[in-house]
PDB file of C-alpha atoms and ligand atoms in Angstrom:
ATOM      1  CA  UNK O  18     117.408  92.033 111.611  1.00  0.00           C
ATOM      2  CA  UNK O  19     114.880  91.936 108.705  1.00  0.00           C
ATOM      3  CA  UNK O  20     116.480  91.118 105.327  1.00  0.00           C
ATOM      4  CA  UNK O  21     115.988  93.812 102.666  1.00  0.00           C
ATOM      5  CA  UNK O  22     113.723  92.891  99.809  1.00  0.00           C
ATOM      6  CA  UNK O  23     115.884  92.491  96.699  1.00  0.00           C
ATOM      7  CA  UNK O  24     113.958  90.308  94.399  1.00  0.00           C
ATOM      8  CA  UNK O  25     110.661  90.613  92.712  1.00  0.00           C
ATOM      9  CA  UNK O  26     108.384  88.277  90.787  1.00  0.00           C
ATOM     10  CA  UNK O  27     106.187  89.397  88.125  1.00  0.00           C
ATOM     11  CA  UNK O  28     103.569  86.763  87.184  1.00  0.00           C
ATOM     12  CA  UNK O  29     102.848  87.476  83.513  1.00  0.00           C
ATOM     13  CA  UNK O  30     101.686  84.215  82.233  1.00  0.00           C
ATOM     14  CA  UNK O  31      97.918  84.844  82.185  1.00  0.00           C
ATOM     15  CA  UNK O  32      96.026  84.611  78.925  1.00  0.00           C
ATOM     16  CA  UNK O  33      94.129  88.029  79.195  1.00  0.00           C
ATOM     17  CA  UNK O  34      90.901  86.730  77.704  1.00  0.00           C
ATOM     18  CA  UNK O  35      89.055  89.698  79.143  1.00  0.00           C
ATOM     19  CA  UNK O  36      90.792  91.926  76.735  1.00  0.00           C
ATOM     20  CA  UNK O  37      90.259  89.833  73.454  1.00  0.00           C
ATOM     21  CA  UNK O  38      90.713  90.667  70.727  1.00  0.00           C
ATOM     22  CA  UNK O  39      93.491  93.041  71.758  1.00  0.00           C
ATOM     23  CA  UNK O  40      95.288  90.167  73.493  1.00  0.00           C
ATOM     24  CA  UNK O  41      95.055  87.577  70.869  1.00  0.00           C
ATOM     25  CA  UNK O  42      98.707  87.937  69.823  1.00  0.00           C
ATOM     26  CA  UNK O  43      99.868  90.496  72.438  1.00  0.00           C
ATOM     27  CA  UNK O  44     100.558  89.846  76.113  1.00  0.00           C
ATOM     28  CA  UNK O  45      97.877  91.587  78.232  1.00  0.00           C
ATOM     29  CA  UNK O  46     100.658  93.099  80.360  1.00  0.00           C
ATOM     30  CA  UNK O  47     101.729  95.048  77.334  1.00  0.00           C
ATOM     31  CA  UNK O  48      98.474  96.935  77.007  1.00  0.00           C
ATOM     32  CA  UNK O  49      99.461 100.611  77.415  1.00  0.00           C
ATOM     33  CA  UNK O  50      98.023 103.049  79.916  1.00  0.00           C
ATOM     34  CA  UNK O  51      98.512 106.301  77.948  1.00  0.00           C
ATOM     35  CA  UNK O  52     101.927 105.338  76.260  1.00  0.00           C
ATOM     36  CA  UNK O  53     103.415 102.910  78.627  1.00  0.00           C
ATOM     37  CA  UNK O  54     102.721  99.090  79.059  1.00  0.00           C
ATOM     38  CA  UNK O  55     101.275  97.953  82.334  1.00  0.00           C
ATOM     39  CA  UNK O  56     104.223  95.757  82.963  1.00  0.00           C
ATOM     40  CA  UNK O  57     106.596  98.654  82.746  1.00  0.00           C
ATOM     41  CA  UNK O  58     104.708 100.474  85.417  1.00  0.00           C
ATOM     42  CA  UNK O  59     105.130  97.479  87.681  1.00  0.00           C
ATOM     43  CA  UNK O  60     108.863  97.145  86.962  1.00  0.00           C
ATOM     44  CA  UNK O  61     109.398 100.935  87.515  1.00  0.00           C
ATOM     45  CA  UNK O  62     107.663 100.623  90.856  1.00  0.00           C
ATOM     46  CA  UNK O  63     109.888  97.658  91.802  1.00  0.00           C
ATOM     47  CA  UNK O  64     112.999  99.789  90.883  1.00  0.00           C
ATOM     48  CA  UNK O  65     111.896 102.565  92.821  1.00  0.00           C
ATOM     49  CA  UNK O  66     111.523 100.290  95.831  1.00  0.00           C
ATOM     50  CA  UNK O  67     115.192  99.184  95.609  1.00  0.00           C
ATOM     51  CA  UNK O  68     114.563  95.809  93.742  1.00  0.00           C
ATOM     52  CA  UNK O  69     117.657  94.376  92.099  1.00  0.00           C
ATOM     53  CA  UNK O  70     116.439  91.102  90.612  1.00  0.00           C
ATOM     54  CA  UNK O  71     113.465  91.027  88.385  1.00  0.00           C
ATOM     55  CA  UNK O  72     111.919  87.579  87.856  1.00  0.00           C
ATOM     56  CA  UNK O  73     109.201  87.136  85.207  1.00  0.00           C
ATOM     57  CA  UNK O  74     107.139  84.148  85.230  1.00  0.00           C
ATOM     58  CA  UNK O  75     105.851  83.977  81.694  1.00  0.00           C
ATOM     59  CA  UNK O  76     104.085  81.644  79.308  1.00  0.00           C
ATOM     60  CA  UNK O  77     103.603  81.000  75.627  1.00  0.00           C
ATOM     61  CA  UNK O  78     103.211  84.172  73.426  1.00  0.00           C
ATOM     62  CA  UNK O  79     104.833  86.537  75.997  1.00  0.00           C
ATOM     63  CA  UNK O  80     107.976  87.246  74.100  1.00  0.00           C
ATOM     64  CA  UNK O  81     107.127  90.966  73.534  1.00  0.00           C
ATOM     65  CA  UNK O  82     107.793  91.333  77.285  1.00  0.00           C
ATOM     66  CA  UNK O  83     111.262  90.052  77.004  1.00  0.00           C
ATOM     67  CA  UNK O  84     112.024  92.241  74.059  1.00  0.00           C
ATOM     68  CA  UNK O  85     110.499  95.243  75.677  1.00  0.00           C
ATOM     69  CA  UNK O  86     113.104  95.300  78.634  1.00  0.00           C
ATOM     70  CA  UNK O  87     115.950  94.312  76.170  1.00  0.00           C
ATOM     71  CA  UNK O  88     118.152  96.455  73.985  1.00  0.00           C
ATOM     72  CA  UNK O  89     116.607  97.272  70.664  1.00  0.00           C
ATOM     73  CA  UNK O  90     119.478  97.598  68.258  1.00  0.00           C
ATOM     74  CA  UNK O  91     117.518  98.760  65.246  1.00  0.00           C
ATOM     75  CA  UNK O  92     115.415 101.207  67.086  1.00  0.00           C
ATOM     76  CA  UNK O  93     118.632 102.510  68.802  1.00  0.00           C
ATOM     77  CA  UNK O  94     120.348 102.969  65.406  1.00  0.00           C
ATOM     78  CA  UNK O  95     117.427 104.753  63.825  1.00  0.00           C
ATOM     79  CA  UNK O  96     116.840 107.152  66.605  1.00  0.00           C
ATOM     80  CA  UNK O  97     120.642 107.889  66.756  1.00  0.00           C
ATOM     81  CA  UNK O  98     120.723 108.678  63.033  1.00  0.00           C
ATOM     82  CA  UNK O  99     117.767 110.927  63.461  1.00  0.00           C
ATOM     83  CA  UNK O 100     119.291 112.598  66.492  1.00  0.00           C
ATOM     84  CA  UNK O 101     116.199 111.824  68.545  1.00  0.00           C
ATOM     85  CA  UNK O 102     118.047 112.149  71.863  1.00  0.00           C
ATOM     86  CA  UNK O 103     114.869 112.502  74.029  1.00  0.00           C
ATOM     87  CA  UNK O 104     113.550 109.214  72.771  1.00  0.00           C
ATOM     88  CA  UNK O 105     117.031 107.535  72.992  1.00  0.00           C
ATOM     89  CA  UNK O 106     116.894 108.509  76.714  1.00  0.00           C
ATOM     90  CA  UNK O 107     113.383 107.137  77.072  1.00  0.00           C
ATOM     91  CA  UNK O 108     114.299 103.670  75.683  1.00  0.00           C
ATOM     92  CA  UNK O 109     117.523 103.598  77.561  1.00  0.00           C
ATOM     93  CA  UNK O 110     115.590 103.991  80.848  1.00  0.00           C
ATOM     94  CA  UNK O 111     113.426 100.904  80.098  1.00  0.00           C
ATOM     95  CA  UNK O 112     116.415  98.473  79.842  1.00  0.00           C
ATOM     96  CA  UNK O 113     117.069  96.443  82.874  1.00  0.00           C
ATOM     97  CA  UNK O 114     120.827  96.022  83.916  1.00  0.00           C
ATOM     98  CA  UNK O 115     122.542  92.952  82.424  1.00  0.00           C
ATOM     99  CA  UNK O 116     122.154  89.975  84.745  1.00  0.00           C
ATOM    100  CA  UNK O 117     119.252  91.519  86.735  1.00  0.00           C
ATOM    101  CA  UNK O 118     116.488  89.889  84.866  1.00  0.00           C
ATOM    102  CA  UNK O 119     115.329  86.304  84.509  1.00  0.00           C
ATOM    103  CA  UNK O 120     112.480  84.700  82.602  1.00  0.00           C
ATOM    104  CA  UNK O 121     111.006  81.421  83.742  1.00  0.00           C
ATOM    105  CA  UNK O 122     107.964  79.732  82.149  1.00  0.00           C
ATOM    106  CA  UNK O 123     104.823  78.502  83.974  1.00  0.00           C
ATOM    107  CA  UNK O 124     103.998  75.586  81.656  1.00  0.00           C
ATOM    108  CA  UNK O 125     100.417  75.339  82.836  1.00  0.00           C
ATOM    109  CA  UNK O 126      98.002  77.925  84.101  1.00  0.00           C
ATOM    110  CA  UNK O 127      97.526  76.308  87.459  1.00  0.00           C
ATOM    111  CA  UNK O 128      96.985  79.510  89.486  1.00  0.00           C
ATOM    112  CA  UNK O 129      98.953  82.514  91.051  1.00  0.00           C
ATOM    113  CA  UNK O 130     100.422  80.242  93.741  1.00  0.00           C
ATOM    114  CA  UNK O 131     101.824  77.954  91.147  1.00  0.00           C
ATOM    115  CA  UNK O 132     103.261  80.844  89.175  1.00  0.00           C
ATOM    116  CA  UNK O 133     105.040  82.085  92.254  1.00  0.00           C
ATOM    117  CA  UNK O 134     106.270  78.552  93.023  1.00  0.00           C
ATOM    118  CA  UNK O 135     107.799  78.293  89.603  1.00  0.00           C
ATOM    119  CA  UNK O 136     110.324  81.016  90.735  1.00  0.00           C
ATOM    120  CA  UNK O 137     111.226  79.283  93.921  1.00  0.00           C
ATOM    121  CA  UNK O 138     114.811  78.341  92.956  1.00  0.00           C
ATOM    122  CA  UNK O 139     115.436  81.800  91.596  1.00  0.00           C
ATOM    123  CA  UNK O 140     114.367  83.395  94.880  1.00  0.00           C
ATOM    124  CA  UNK O 141     115.678  81.001  97.470  1.00  0.00           C
ATOM    125  CA  UNK O 142     115.132  81.662 101.261  1.00  0.00           C
ATOM    126  CA  UNK O 143     114.627  85.405 101.451  1.00  0.00           C
ATOM    127  CA  UNK O 144     111.816  87.814 101.427  1.00  0.00           C
ATOM    128  CA  UNK O 145     110.685  88.764  98.040  1.00  0.00           C
ATOM    129  CA  UNK O 146     108.065  91.048  96.355  1.00  0.00           C
ATOM    130  CA  UNK O 147     105.299  89.983  94.112  1.00  0.00           C
ATOM    131  CA  UNK O 148     103.779  92.634  91.758  1.00  0.00           C
ATOM    132  CA  UNK O 149     100.598  91.895  89.742  1.00  0.00           C
ATOM    133  CA  UNK O 150     100.731  94.378  86.650  1.00  0.00           C
ATOM    134  CA  UNK O 151      96.952  94.250  86.381  1.00  0.00           C
ATOM    135  CA  UNK O 152      96.777  96.330  89.637  1.00  0.00           C
ATOM    136  CA  UNK O 153      98.001  99.772  88.610  1.00  0.00           C
ATOM    137  CA  UNK O 154      98.554 102.160  91.638  1.00  0.00           C
ATOM    138  CA  UNK O 155      98.761 105.983  91.178  1.00  0.00           C
ATOM    139  CA  UNK O 156     100.496 107.597  94.031  1.00  0.00           C
ATOM    140  CA  UNK O 157     103.075 110.014  95.170  1.00  0.00           C
ATOM    141  CA  UNK O 158     105.260 107.290  96.730  1.00  0.00           C
ATOM    142  CA  UNK O 159     105.360 104.055  94.757  1.00  0.00           C
ATOM    143  CA  UNK O 160     103.252 101.583  96.612  1.00  0.00           C
ATOM    144  CA  UNK O 161     105.953  98.929  96.919  1.00  0.00           C
ATOM    145  CA  UNK O 162     108.321 101.520  98.391  1.00  0.00           C
ATOM    146  CA  UNK O 163     105.825 102.409 101.048  1.00  0.00           C
ATOM    147  CA  UNK O 164     105.641  98.709 101.890  1.00  0.00           C
ATOM    148  CA  UNK O 165     109.336  97.979 101.823  1.00  0.00           C
ATOM    149  CA  UNK O 166     109.860 100.800 104.297  1.00  0.00           C
ATOM    150  CA  UNK O 167     107.219  99.390 106.639  1.00  0.00           C
ATOM    151  CA  UNK O 168     108.468  95.906 106.129  1.00  0.00           C
ATOM    152  CA  UNK O 169     112.028  96.994 107.258  1.00  0.00           C
ATOM    153  CA  UNK O 170     110.648  97.574 110.655  1.00  0.00           C
ATOM    154  CA  UNK O 171     108.036  94.718 111.084  1.00  0.00           C
ATOM    155  CA  UNK O 172     109.467  91.971 108.873  1.00  0.00           C
ATOM    156  CA  UNK O 173     107.586  88.711 108.072  1.00  0.00           C
ATOM    157  CA  UNK O 174     105.023  88.836 105.278  1.00  0.00           C
ATOM    158  CA  UNK O 175     102.860  91.837 104.088  1.00  0.00           C
ATOM    159  CA  UNK O 176     100.119  92.310 101.490  1.00  0.00           C
ATOM    160  CA  UNK O 177      98.876  95.609 100.190  1.00  0.00           C
ATOM    161  CA  UNK O 178      95.209  96.056 101.221  1.00  0.00           C
ATOM    162  CA  UNK O 179      92.233  98.386 100.513  1.00  0.00           C
ATOM    163  CA  UNK O 180      88.478  98.500 101.359  1.00  0.00           C
ATOM    164  CA  UNK O 181      86.231  97.131  98.743  1.00  0.00           C
ATOM    165  CA  UNK O 182      82.352  97.105  98.396  1.00  0.00           C
ATOM    166  CA  UNK O 183      80.800  94.180 100.154  1.00  0.00           C
ATOM    167  CA  UNK O 184      79.456  92.801  96.920  1.00  0.00           C
ATOM    168  CA  UNK O 185      82.953  92.658  95.512  1.00  0.00           C
ATOM    169  CA  UNK O 186      84.636  90.403  98.084  1.00  0.00           C
ATOM    170  CA  UNK O 187      84.448  87.433  95.611  1.00  0.00           C
ATOM    171  CA  UNK O 188      86.881  89.081  93.386  1.00  0.00           C
ATOM    172  CA  UNK O 189      89.733  89.276  95.913  1.00  0.00           C
ATOM    173  CA  UNK O 190      91.773  87.659  98.771  1.00  0.00           C
ATOM    174  CA  UNK O 191      90.058  89.053 101.830  1.00  0.00           C
ATOM    175  CA  UNK O 192      91.819  89.688 105.208  1.00  0.00           C
ATOM    176  CA  UNK O 193      90.482  88.898 108.599  1.00  0.00           C
ATOM    177  CA  UNK O 194      91.977  91.951 110.455  1.00  0.00           C
ATOM    178  CA  UNK O 195      93.338  92.243 113.995  1.00  0.00           C
ATOM    179  CA  UNK O 196      93.415  95.189 116.317  1.00  0.00           C
ATOM    180  CA  UNK O 197      95.461  98.132 114.936  1.00  0.00           C
ATOM    181  CA  UNK O 198      98.568  98.924 116.897  1.00  0.00           C
ATOM    182  CA  UNK O 199     100.767 102.079 116.645  1.00  0.00           C
ATOM    183  CA  UNK O 200     100.705 102.617 112.878  1.00  0.00           C
ATOM    184  CA  UNK O 201      97.154 102.991 111.417  1.00  0.00           C
ATOM    185  CA  UNK O 202      98.473 101.836 108.012  1.00  0.00           C
ATOM    186  CA  UNK O 203      99.572  98.431 109.405  1.00  0.00           C
ATOM    187  CA  UNK O 204      96.790  95.973 109.879  1.00  0.00           C
ATOM    188  CA  UNK O 205      97.609  92.694 111.646  1.00  0.00           C
ATOM    189  CA  UNK O 206      96.261  89.778 109.573  1.00  0.00           C
ATOM    190  CA  UNK O 207      94.618  87.019 111.567  1.00  0.00           C
ATOM    191  CA  UNK O 208      93.362  85.154 108.441  1.00  0.00           C
ATOM    192  CA  UNK O 209      93.083  85.315 104.679  1.00  0.00           C
ATOM    193  CA  UNK O 210      90.362  83.856 102.542  1.00  0.00           C
ATOM    194  CA  UNK O 211      90.492  83.691  98.623  1.00  0.00           C
ATOM    195  CA  UNK O 212      87.526  85.128  96.861  1.00  0.00           C
ATOM    196  CA  UNK O 213      84.723  84.537  99.646  1.00  0.00           C
ATOM    197  CA  UNK O 214      81.028  85.273  99.020  1.00  0.00           C
ATOM    198  CA  UNK O 215      80.028  88.389 100.847  1.00  0.00           C
ATOM    199  CA  UNK O 216      78.226  86.389 103.517  1.00  0.00           C
ATOM    200  CA  UNK O 217      81.244  84.395 104.344  1.00  0.00           C
ATOM    201  CA  UNK O 218      83.893  87.280 104.005  1.00  0.00           C
ATOM    202  CA  UNK O 219      85.658  88.062 107.225  1.00  0.00           C
ATOM    203  CA  UNK O 220      85.834  91.842 106.289  1.00  0.00           C
ATOM    204  CA  UNK O 221      85.669  94.048 103.273  1.00  0.00           C
ATOM    205  CA  UNK O 222      89.482  94.603 103.310  1.00  0.00           C
ATOM    206  CA  UNK O 223      90.946  93.187 100.196  1.00  0.00           C
ATOM    207  CA  UNK O 224      94.335  92.189  99.055  1.00  0.00           C
ATOM    208  CA  UNK O 225      95.724  94.182  96.114  1.00  0.00           C
ATOM    209  CA  UNK O 226      98.331  92.873  93.802  1.00  0.00           C
ATOM    210  CA  UNK O 227     101.474  93.986  95.983  1.00  0.00           C
ATOM    211  CA  UNK O 228     102.975  91.427  98.227  1.00  0.00           C
ATOM    212  CA  UNK O 229     106.236  91.083 100.384  1.00  0.00           C
ATOM    213  CA  UNK O 230     106.500  87.360 101.197  1.00  0.00           C
ATOM    214  CA  UNK O 231     108.761  85.386 103.520  1.00  0.00           C
ATOM    215  CA  UNK O 232     110.722  82.543 101.653  1.00  0.00           C
ATOM    216  CA  UNK O 233     108.841  80.065 103.977  1.00  0.00           C
ATOM    217  CA  UNK O 234     105.897  80.307 101.562  1.00  0.00           C
ATOM    218  CA  UNK O 235     107.572  78.084  99.077  1.00  0.00           C
ATOM    219  CA  UNK O 236     107.354  75.065 101.512  1.00  0.00           C
ATOM    220  CA  UNK O 237     103.636  75.759 101.664  1.00  0.00           C
ATOM    221  CA  UNK O 238     103.324  76.102  97.881  1.00  0.00           C
ATOM    222  CA  UNK O 239     105.250  72.759  97.564  1.00  0.00           C
ATOM    223  CA  UNK O 240     102.061  70.940  98.743  1.00  0.00           C
ATOM    224  CA  UNK O 241     100.266  72.006  95.528  1.00  0.00           C
ATOM    225  CA  UNK O 242      96.910  72.048  97.196  1.00  0.00           C
ATOM    226  CA  UNK O 243      94.216  73.654  95.115  1.00  0.00           C
ATOM    227  CA  UNK O 244      91.742  76.077  96.483  1.00  0.00           C
ATOM    228  CA  UNK O 245      88.999  78.561  94.968  1.00  0.00           C
ATOM    229  CA  UNK O 246      88.443  77.989  91.318  1.00  0.00           C
ATOM    230  CA  UNK O 247      90.531  74.616  91.481  1.00  0.00           C
ATOM    231  CA  UNK O 248      93.772  76.655  91.273  1.00  0.00           C
ATOM    232  CA  UNK O 249      96.907  76.626  93.607  1.00  0.00           C
ATOM    233  CA  UNK O 250      96.185  79.854  95.385  1.00  0.00           C
ATOM    234  CA  UNK O 251      98.857  82.173  96.807  1.00  0.00           C
ATOM    235  CA  UNK O 252      96.419  83.327  99.297  1.00  0.00           C
ATOM    236  CA  UNK O 253      96.006  79.865 100.728  1.00  0.00           C
ATOM    237  CA  UNK O 254      99.737  79.268 101.079  1.00  0.00           C
ATOM    238  CA  UNK O 255     100.129  82.725 102.725  1.00  0.00           C
ATOM    239  CA  UNK O 256      97.339  81.940 105.196  1.00  0.00           C
ATOM    240  CA  UNK O 257      99.358  79.178 106.482  1.00  0.00           C
ATOM    241  CA  UNK O 258     102.244  81.511 107.494  1.00  0.00           C
ATOM    242  CA  UNK O 259      99.976  83.502 109.736  1.00  0.00           C
ATOM    243  CA  UNK O 260     100.695  82.960 113.441  1.00  0.00           C
ATOM    244  CA  UNK O 261     104.199  81.602 112.531  1.00  0.00           C
ATOM    245  CA  UNK O 262     105.569  85.081 111.632  1.00  0.00           C
ATOM    246  CA  UNK O 263     104.502  88.875 111.665  1.00  0.00           C
ATOM    247  CA  UNK O 264     101.863  89.183 108.954  1.00  0.00           C
ATOM    248  CA  UNK O 265     100.459  92.641 108.035  1.00  0.00           C
ATOM    249  CA  UNK O 266      98.163  94.176 105.492  1.00  0.00           C
ATOM    250  CA  UNK O 267      99.424  97.447 104.443  1.00  0.00           C
ATOM    251  CA  UNK O 268      96.828 100.363 103.741  1.00  0.00           C
ATOM    252  CA  UNK O 269      98.891 102.137 101.035  1.00  0.00           C
ATOM    253  CA  UNK O 270      98.559 105.676 100.034  1.00  0.00           C
ATOM    254  CA  UNK O 271      97.417 105.951  96.490  1.00  0.00           C
ATOM    255  CA  UNK O 272      94.609 105.029  94.100  1.00  0.00           C
ATOM    256  CA  UNK O 273      94.446 101.556  92.645  1.00  0.00           C
ATOM    257  CA  UNK O 274      93.049 100.743  89.164  1.00  0.00           C
ATOM    258  CA  UNK O 275      91.940  97.263  88.169  1.00  0.00           C
ATOM    259  CA  UNK O 276      93.359  97.046  84.726  1.00  0.00           C
ATOM    260  CA  UNK O 277      92.305  93.560  84.336  1.00  0.00           C
ATOM    261  CA  UNK O 278      88.710  94.937  83.980  1.00  0.00           C
ATOM    262  CA  UNK O 279      87.649  97.182  81.027  1.00  0.00           C
ATOM    263  CA  UNK O 280      86.070  99.913  83.180  1.00  0.00           C
ATOM    264  CA  UNK O 281      89.097 100.073  85.527  1.00  0.00           C
ATOM    265  CA  UNK O 282      91.407 100.166  82.528  1.00  0.00           C
ATOM    266  CA  UNK O 283      89.592 103.121  80.972  1.00  0.00           C
ATOM    267  CA  UNK O 284      89.483 104.895  84.333  1.00  0.00           C
ATOM    268  CA  UNK O 285      93.299 104.448  84.608  1.00  0.00           C
ATOM    269  CA  UNK O 286      93.797 105.818  81.088  1.00  0.00           C
ATOM    270  CA  UNK O 287      92.059 109.047  82.094  1.00  0.00           C
ATOM    271  CA  UNK O 288      93.619 109.371  85.552  1.00  0.00           C
ATOM    272  CA  UNK O 289      96.963 108.899  84.246  1.00  0.00           C
ATOM    273  CA  UNK O 290      96.577 111.200  81.217  1.00  0.00           C
ATOM    274  CA  UNK O 291      95.382 113.853  83.584  1.00  0.00           C
ATOM    275  CA  UNK O 292      98.715 113.532  85.408  1.00  0.00           C
ATOM    276  CA  UNK O 293     100.509 114.412  82.290  1.00  0.00           C
ATOM    277  CA  UNK O 294     101.272 118.023  81.502  1.00  0.00           C
ATOM    278  CA  UNK O 295     101.327 117.476  77.823  1.00  0.00           C
ATOM    279  CA  UNK O 296      97.744 115.896  77.870  1.00  0.00           C
ATOM    280  CA  UNK O 297      95.795 116.983  80.864  1.00  0.00           C
ATOM    281  CA  UNK O 298      94.357 120.125  79.264  1.00  0.00           C
ATOM    282  CA  UNK O 299      93.254 118.310  76.128  1.00  0.00           C
ATOM    283  CA  UNK O 300      91.614 115.611  78.195  1.00  0.00           C
ATOM    284  CA  UNK O 301      89.838 118.199  80.381  1.00  0.00           C
ATOM    285  CA  UNK O 302      88.619 119.892  77.233  1.00  0.00           C
ATOM    286  CA  UNK O 303      87.234 116.722  75.306  1.00  0.00           C
ATOM    287  CA  UNK O 304      85.833 114.863  78.259  1.00  0.00           C
ATOM    288  CA  UNK O 305      82.655 117.063  78.943  1.00  0.00           C
ATOM    289  CA  UNK O 306      82.034 116.969  75.249  1.00  0.00           C
ATOM    290  CA  UNK O 307      81.652 113.119  75.204  1.00  0.00           C
ATOM    291  CA  UNK O 308      80.049 112.816  78.555  1.00  0.00           C
ATOM    292  CA  UNK O 309      77.331 115.437  77.354  1.00  0.00           C
ATOM    293  CA  UNK O 310      76.737 113.690  74.087  1.00  0.00           C
ATOM    294  CA  UNK O 311      75.569 110.344  75.519  1.00  0.00           C
TER     295      UNK O 311
HETATM  296  C1  G1P D 606      94.604  87.736  92.596  1.00  0.00           C
HETATM  297  C2  G1P D 606      94.658  87.093  94.098  1.00  0.00           C
HETATM  298  C3  G1P D 606      93.723  87.754  94.913  1.00  0.00           C
HETATM  299  C4  G1P D 606      94.031  89.201  94.933  1.00  0.00           C
HETATM  300  C5  G1P D 606      93.875  89.715  93.559  1.00  0.00           C
HETATM  301  C6  G1P D 606      94.369  91.299  93.475  1.00  0.00           C
HETATM  302  O1  G1P D 606      93.366  87.389  91.993  1.00  0.00           O
HETATM  303  O2  G1P D 606      94.507  85.700  93.904  1.00  0.00           O
HETATM  304  O3  G1P D 606      93.899  87.236  96.275  1.00  0.00           O
HETATM  305  O4  G1P D 606      93.041  89.959  95.755  1.00  0.00           O
HETATM  306  O5  G1P D 606      94.913  89.144  92.624  1.00  0.00           O
HETATM  307  O6  G1P D 606      94.110  91.911  92.261  1.00  0.00           O
HETATM  308  P1  G1P D 606      93.113  87.581  90.446  1.00  0.00           P
HETATM  309  O7  G1P D 606      92.657  88.965  90.103  1.00  0.00           O
HETATM  310  O8  G1P D 606      94.242  87.031  89.826  1.00  0.00           O
HETATM  311  O9  G1P D 606      91.804  86.703  90.205  1.00  0.00           O
END
């Protein structure tokens, strides 16, 4: 029987140079989309998928993330005195249950594979999720929940996938897909390549930052082999699991925003604001004004 996915890794050690100066003293994962930090969206998605253990792989200057998910005594006291019960409920929701959260540091930025490897002893030998907070997904059903449900029946390892423009393959892990079976959302994975040039890409089906990974990947990451960009790539370690266990791409329902990129981040602001009853009408009213004035 397939083991349930109980643990999730959040690699949050990156420097976020693409968002300087905003990220000079603030973790990029704390950048808000509307009024919620990116990392909180990822954690909420994991919670909705039934994750019980939250493992953050952090680095220097990331303490704001720890504080964000912790109890804030002063804020709690001030809001209580002012009888701001709605805000008290809002901050209570952010807290993760005692004992469910672990922070470990990635001492050097050696790549995503290395970040995940840093959490090996915290995960052990069971399937686990990885969520990249830069990839923000707007959907009715949280993306990781969709994947966990599919994983319960097929097991093995699974990556979220979507089609990208041929000229963008160099930004992603790209899947070599096999023939589709019964469920059109499940794409058998025959190969995985990290950031191939368009002419070398096996398809235009890209890996998006949601993974369910078999614990066997840690033995592959132990090899510390470097790949694209001289980094220890998660994609390369995953590729070595193919053929040894079920391995699927999952075409999730929802829209993904690349919040590691300025344009993607701005699009996310608008898309998420338009979902909010308190903001949608204002946004709809001001947008045409700015669009027309350029
Ligand atoms: C990482 C992965 C890549 C994946 C991408 C999704 O790349 O290495 O395989 O397609 O996330 O966002 P990064 O964006 O960190 O360069």
